Amino acid sequence: MNHGLRIGVLALQGGFREHRDVLRRLGADVVEARLADDLHGLDGLVIPGGESTTIMRLARLYGLDRAIRAFPGPILGTCAGMIVLDRAHLGMVDVAVDRNAYGRQVASFEADLAVVDGGSPLRGVFIRAPRVVDVGPSVQVLATLDGDPVLLREGRVLVASFHPELTDDTRVHERFLDLVREGMHVGA
Ligand code: GLN
């Protein structure tokens, strides 16, 4: 069903292999993107977790910051990838985050996440995760942990503070591929 979708996974640093593997299991064609030119012709882009300062530094070095801003298709950002997309960085999703906020108490943990529009809870793996501290009016909250938004969508951009690529539950990636298939090339 996802055959023929060309998805790029930003492969500068962090957990890009796990995203690549999930997307391939779901039938997409996956490209590891390391240079600005690699984004040409992609239907969707994933920015993985890792270390946001490192990802931002390398992205600037390779001109990928501008290429990502200009990318017209759906984007999924997880953990550090969410930070890269937030108000303070590339400004592609109207959220403010507090970096490593969960990590101050305990570096990593797993929890069941409440899915806002119903469905069984999502299992979330949190690794020095950012906490969303402010959400703009056009951002939709899709899942929460103890009342905090942890999965959000603004138009074609989907962000998670946790790591959906580290569990067997593929619903976040499937939702992303749905956006890609729907051709969400303009913000809604
Ligand atoms: N703590 C990392 C950061 O700031 C994010 C951690 C992660 O992606 N697992 O940037």
mmCIF file of C-alpha atoms and ligand atoms in Angstrom:
data_model
loop_
_atom_site.group_PDB
_atom_site.id
_atom_site.type_symbol
_atom_site.label_atom_id
_atom_site.label_comp_id
_atom_site.label_asym_id
_atom_site.label_seq_id
_atom_site.Cartn_x
_atom_site.Cartn_y
_atom_site.Cartn_z
ATOM 1 C CA MET A 1 0.000 0.000 0.000
ATOM 2 C CA ASN A 2 2.943 2.326 0.629
ATOM 3 C CA HIS A 3 4.877 1.032 -2.342
ATOM 4 C CA GLY A 4 6.319 3.736 -4.508
ATOM 5 C CA LEU A 5 6.440 6.329 -1.719
ATOM 6 C CA ARG A 6 9.920 7.792 -1.526
ATOM 7 C CA ILE A 7 10.740 8.786 2.018
ATOM 8 C CA GLY A 8 13.965 10.443 3.097
ATOM 9 C CA VAL A 9 15.369 9.901 6.562
ATOM 10 C CA LEU A 10 17.789 12.619 7.634
ATOM 11 C CA ALA A 11 20.926 10.596 8.336
ATOM 12 C CA LEU A 12 23.313 13.124 9.874
ATOM 13 C CA GLN A 13 23.270 11.669 13.388
ATOM 14 C CA GLY A 14 20.989 9.737 15.721
ATOM 15 C CA GLY A 15 18.396 7.018 15.252
ATOM 16 C CA PHE A 16 17.885 7.144 11.495
ATOM 17 C CA ARG A 17 18.421 3.398 10.900
ATOM 18 C CA GLU A 18 15.462 2.445 13.082
ATOM 19 C CA HIS A 19 13.146 4.822 11.196
ATOM 20 C CA ARG A 20 14.481 3.503 7.893
ATOM 21 C CA ASP A 21 13.736 -0.068 8.945
ATOM 22 C CA VAL A 22 10.159 0.665 10.123
ATOM 23 C CA LEU A 23 9.362 2.588 6.930
ATOM 24 C CA ARG A 24 10.779 -0.206 4.776
ATOM 25 C CA ARG A 25 8.685 -2.753 6.685
ATOM 26 C CA LEU A 26 5.652 -0.607 5.858
ATOM 27 C CA GLY A 27 6.558 -0.797 2.171
ATOM 28 C CA ALA A 28 8.082 2.638 1.525
ATOM 29 C CA ASP A 29 11.268 3.254 -0.475
ATOM 30 C CA VAL A 30 13.695 4.861 1.943
ATOM 31 C CA VAL A 31 16.585 7.144 1.119
ATOM 32 C CA GLU A 32 19.177 8.212 3.685
ATOM 33 C CA ALA A 33 19.465 11.981 3.249
ATOM 34 C CA ARG A 34 22.787 13.611 4.045
ATOM 35 C CA LEU A 35 22.996 16.443 1.534
ATOM 36 C CA ALA A 36 20.531 19.112 0.440
ATOM 37 C CA ASP A 37 20.259 17.534 -3.014
ATOM 38 C CA ASP A 38 19.107 14.272 -1.440
ATOM 39 C CA LEU A 39 15.768 15.939 -0.593
ATOM 40 C CA HIS A 40 14.855 16.442 -4.249
ATOM 41 C CA GLY A 41 12.017 14.261 -5.408
ATOM 42 C CA LEU A 42 11.157 12.877 -1.965
ATOM 43 C CA ASP A 43 7.498 12.474 -0.991
ATOM 44 C CA GLY A 44 8.164 12.784 2.755
ATOM 45 C CA LEU A 45 10.973 13.385 5.218
ATOM 46 C CA VAL A 46 11.774 12.041 8.692
ATOM 47 C CA ILE A 47 14.020 13.861 11.158
ATOM 48 C CA PRO A 48 15.077 11.312 13.780
ATOM 49 C CA GLY A 49 16.035 11.581 17.422
ATOM 50 C CA GLY A 50 19.595 12.061 18.486
ATOM 51 C CA GLU A 51 21.240 15.241 19.637
ATOM 52 C CA SER A 52 19.471 18.317 18.317
ATOM 53 C CA THR A 53 22.491 20.620 18.673
ATOM 54 C CA THR A 54 24.584 18.200 16.577
ATOM 55 C CA ILE A 55 21.843 17.691 13.987
ATOM 56 C CA MET A 56 21.339 21.475 13.682
ATOM 57 C CA ARG A 57 25.065 22.136 13.423
ATOM 58 C CA LEU A 58 25.560 19.535 10.680
ATOM 59 C CA ALA A 59 22.378 20.619 8.897
ATOM 60 C CA ARG A 60 23.641 24.217 8.737
ATOM 61 C CA LEU A 61 27.043 23.041 7.562
ATOM 62 C CA TYR A 62 25.510 21.149 4.631
ATOM 63 C CA GLY A 63 22.815 23.719 3.792
ATOM 64 C CA LEU A 64 20.170 21.250 4.874
ATOM 65 C CA ASP A 65 18.509 23.767 7.195
ATOM 66 C CA ARG A 66 17.410 25.784 4.140
ATOM 67 C CA ALA A 67 16.568 22.659 2.156
ATOM 68 C CA ILE A 68 14.358 21.340 4.965
ATOM 69 C CA ARG A 69 12.582 24.714 5.274
ATOM 70 C CA ALA A 70 11.924 24.590 1.532
ATOM 71 C CA PHE A 71 10.791 20.952 1.563
ATOM 72 C CA PRO A 72 7.140 20.875 0.463
ATOM 73 C CA GLY A 73 6.026 17.432 1.647
ATOM 74 C CA PRO A 74 5.019 15.911 4.977
ATOM 75 C CA ILE A 75 7.669 15.788 7.708
ATOM 76 C CA LEU A 76 7.862 13.572 10.792
ATOM 77 C CA GLY A 77 10.183 14.725 13.589
ATOM 78 C CA THR A 78 10.826 12.603 16.642
ATOM 79 C CA CYS A 79 12.485 13.739 19.862
ATOM 80 C CA ALA A 80 15.552 15.760 18.725
ATOM 81 C CA GLY A 81 13.784 15.914 15.340
ATOM 82 C CA MET A 82 10.873 17.698 17.029
ATOM 83 C CA ILE A 83 13.315 20.210 18.553
ATOM 84 C CA VAL A 84 14.860 20.853 15.128
ATOM 85 C CA LEU A 85 11.384 21.698 13.752
ATOM 86 C CA ASP A 86 10.184 23.817 16.703
ATOM 87 C CA ARG A 87 9.743 27.609 16.996
ATOM 88 C CA ALA A 88 13.280 28.177 18.242
ATOM 89 C CA HIS A 89 14.962 26.275 15.392
ATOM 90 C CA LEU A 90 13.557 25.754 11.879
ATOM 91 C CA GLY A 91 10.163 27.170 12.905
ATOM 92 C CA MET A 92 8.134 24.575 11.013
ATOM 93 C CA VAL A 93 5.852 23.599 13.862
ATOM 94 C CA ASP A 94 4.421 26.156 16.288
ATOM 95 C CA VAL A 95 5.494 24.568 19.561
ATOM 96 C CA ALA A 96 7.975 25.563 22.238
ATOM 97 C CA VAL A 97 9.837 22.796 24.013
ATOM 98 C CA ASP A 98 11.944 22.416 27.112
ATOM 99 C CA ARG A 99 14.881 20.232 26.098
ATOM 100 C CA ASN A 100 15.762 17.249 28.262
ATOM 101 C CA ALA A 101 12.886 18.147 30.597
ATOM 102 C CA TYR A 102 11.939 14.527 31.248
ATOM 103 C CA GLY A 103 15.592 13.513 31.375
ATOM 104 C CA ARG A 104 16.163 15.622 34.463
ATOM 105 C CA GLN A 105 14.152 13.210 36.539
ATOM 106 C CA VAL A 106 15.042 9.959 34.810
ATOM 107 C CA ALA A 107 17.050 9.684 31.613
ATOM 108 C CA SER A 108 14.687 7.303 29.851
ATOM 109 C CA PHE A 109 11.420 5.530 30.531
ATOM 110 C CA GLU A 110 8.442 3.951 28.808
ATOM 111 C CA ALA A 111 4.824 4.892 29.297
ATOM 112 C CA ASP A 112 1.374 4.364 27.835
ATOM 113 C CA LEU A 113 0.184 7.439 25.985
ATOM 114 C CA ALA A 114 -3.451 8.499 25.739
ATOM 115 C CA VAL A 115 -4.529 8.784 22.118
ATOM 116 C CA VAL A 116 -6.795 11.847 21.860
ATOM 117 C CA ASP A 117 -9.197 10.621 19.172
ATOM 118 C CA GLY A 118 -9.559 7.176 20.735
ATOM 119 C CA GLY A 119 -7.806 3.927 20.027
ATOM 120 C CA SER A 120 -5.643 1.871 22.325
ATOM 121 C CA PRO A 121 -2.816 3.649 24.155
ATOM 122 C CA LEU A 122 0.461 4.087 22.325
ATOM 123 C CA ARG A 123 3.577 2.794 24.024
ATOM 124 C CA GLY A 124 6.061 5.635 24.226
ATOM 125 C CA VAL A 125 9.817 5.299 24.713
ATOM 126 C CA PHE A 126 11.217 8.563 26.102
ATOM 127 C CA ILE A 127 14.986 9.191 26.008
ATOM 128 C CA ARG A 128 16.068 12.543 27.461
ATOM 129 C CA ALA A 129 12.920 13.772 25.849
ATOM 130 C CA PRO A 130 11.815 17.337 25.238
ATOM 131 C CA ARG A 131 8.639 18.467 27.015
ATOM 132 C CA VAL A 132 6.227 20.563 24.952
ATOM 133 C CA VAL A 133 5.588 23.704 26.994
ATOM 134 C CA ASP A 134 3.565 25.804 24.545
ATOM 135 C CA VAL A 135 1.358 24.925 21.594
ATOM 136 C CA GLY A 136 0.193 27.416 18.946
ATOM 137 C CA PRO A 137 -3.479 27.668 17.866
ATOM 138 C CA SER A 138 -3.091 25.697 14.646
ATOM 139 C CA VAL A 139 -1.415 22.731 16.290
ATOM 140 C CA GLN A 140 -3.490 19.638 16.957
ATOM 141 C CA VAL A 141 -2.622 17.426 19.952
ATOM 142 C CA LEU A 142 -2.880 13.739 19.017
ATOM 143 C CA ALA A 143 -1.548 12.012 22.158
ATOM 144 C CA THR A 144 -0.703 13.013 25.720
ATOM 145 C CA LEU A 145 1.260 11.803 28.710
ATOM 146 C CA ASP A 146 -0.079 12.981 32.084
ATOM 147 C CA GLY A 147 -1.816 15.823 30.270
ATOM 148 C CA ASP A 148 1.295 16.964 28.359
ATOM 149 C CA PRO A 149 1.125 16.854 24.547
ATOM 150 C CA VAL A 150 3.603 14.289 23.199
ATOM 151 C CA LEU A 151 2.332 13.720 19.644
ATOM 152 C CA LEU A 152 1.221 16.740 17.652
ATOM 153 C CA ARG A 153 0.390 17.766 14.134
ATOM 154 C CA GLU A 154 0.385 21.081 12.367
ATOM 155 C CA GLY A 155 -0.724 20.615 8.790
ATOM 156 C CA ARG A 156 1.799 18.365 7.081
ATOM 157 C CA VAL A 157 4.207 18.307 10.033
ATOM 158 C CA LEU A 158 3.919 15.561 12.640
ATOM 159 C CA VAL A 159 6.109 15.645 15.767
ATOM 160 C CA ALA A 160 6.595 13.279 18.713
ATOM 161 C CA SER A 161 8.627 13.782 21.880
ATOM 162 C CA PHE A 162 9.063 10.013 22.103
ATOM 163 C CA HIS A 163 10.543 7.306 19.839
ATOM 164 C CA PRO A 164 7.876 5.475 17.797
ATOM 165 C CA GLU A 165 10.657 3.746 15.837
ATOM 166 C CA LEU A 166 11.682 1.761 18.929
ATOM 167 C CA THR A 167 8.442 -0.153 19.468
ATOM 168 C CA ASP A 168 6.465 -2.589 17.331
ATOM 169 C CA ASP A 169 3.503 -0.197 17.222
ATOM 170 C CA THR A 170 3.722 1.357 13.769
ATOM 171 C CA ARG A 171 0.718 3.698 14.077
ATOM 172 C CA VAL A 172 2.761 6.930 14.112
ATOM 173 C CA HIS A 173 4.670 5.971 10.968
ATOM 174 C CA GLU A 174 1.449 4.810 9.333
ATOM 175 C CA ARG A 175 -0.195 8.148 10.122
ATOM 176 C CA PHE A 176 2.803 9.904 8.591
ATOM 177 C CA LEU A 177 2.585 7.753 5.460
ATOM 178 C CA ASP A 178 -1.152 8.535 5.295
ATOM 179 C CA LEU A 179 -0.253 12.240 5.128
ATOM 180 C CA VAL A 180 2.279 11.484 2.419
ATOM 181 C CA ARG A 181 -0.265 9.492 0.430
ATOM 182 C CA GLU A 182 -2.885 12.200 0.806
ATOM 183 C CA GLY A 183 -0.318 14.569 -0.724
ATOM 184 C CA MET A 184 -0.470 17.071 2.096
ATOM 185 C CA HIS A 185 1.737 19.551 0.291
ATOM 186 C CA VAL A 186 0.180 22.609 1.820
ATOM 187 C CA GLY A 187 -0.316 23.387 5.501
ATOM 188 C CA ALA A 188 -3.881 22.757 6.642
HETATM 189 N N1 GLN B 1 18.116 15.335 24.447
HETATM 190 C C1 GLN B 1 18.172 15.332 23.030
HETATM 191 C C2 GLN B 1 18.227 16.757 22.518
HETATM 192 O O1 GLN B 1 18.163 17.622 22.811
HETATM 193 C C3 GLN B 1 16.981 14.637 22.420
HETATM 194 C C4 GLN B 1 17.041 13.213 22.799
HETATM 195 C C5 GLN B 1 16.553 12.275 21.783
HETATM 196 O O2 GLN B 1 16.388 12.589 20.615
HETATM 197 N N2 GLN B 1 16.381 11.035 22.202
HETATM 198 O O3 GLN B 1 18.397 17.256 21.742
#
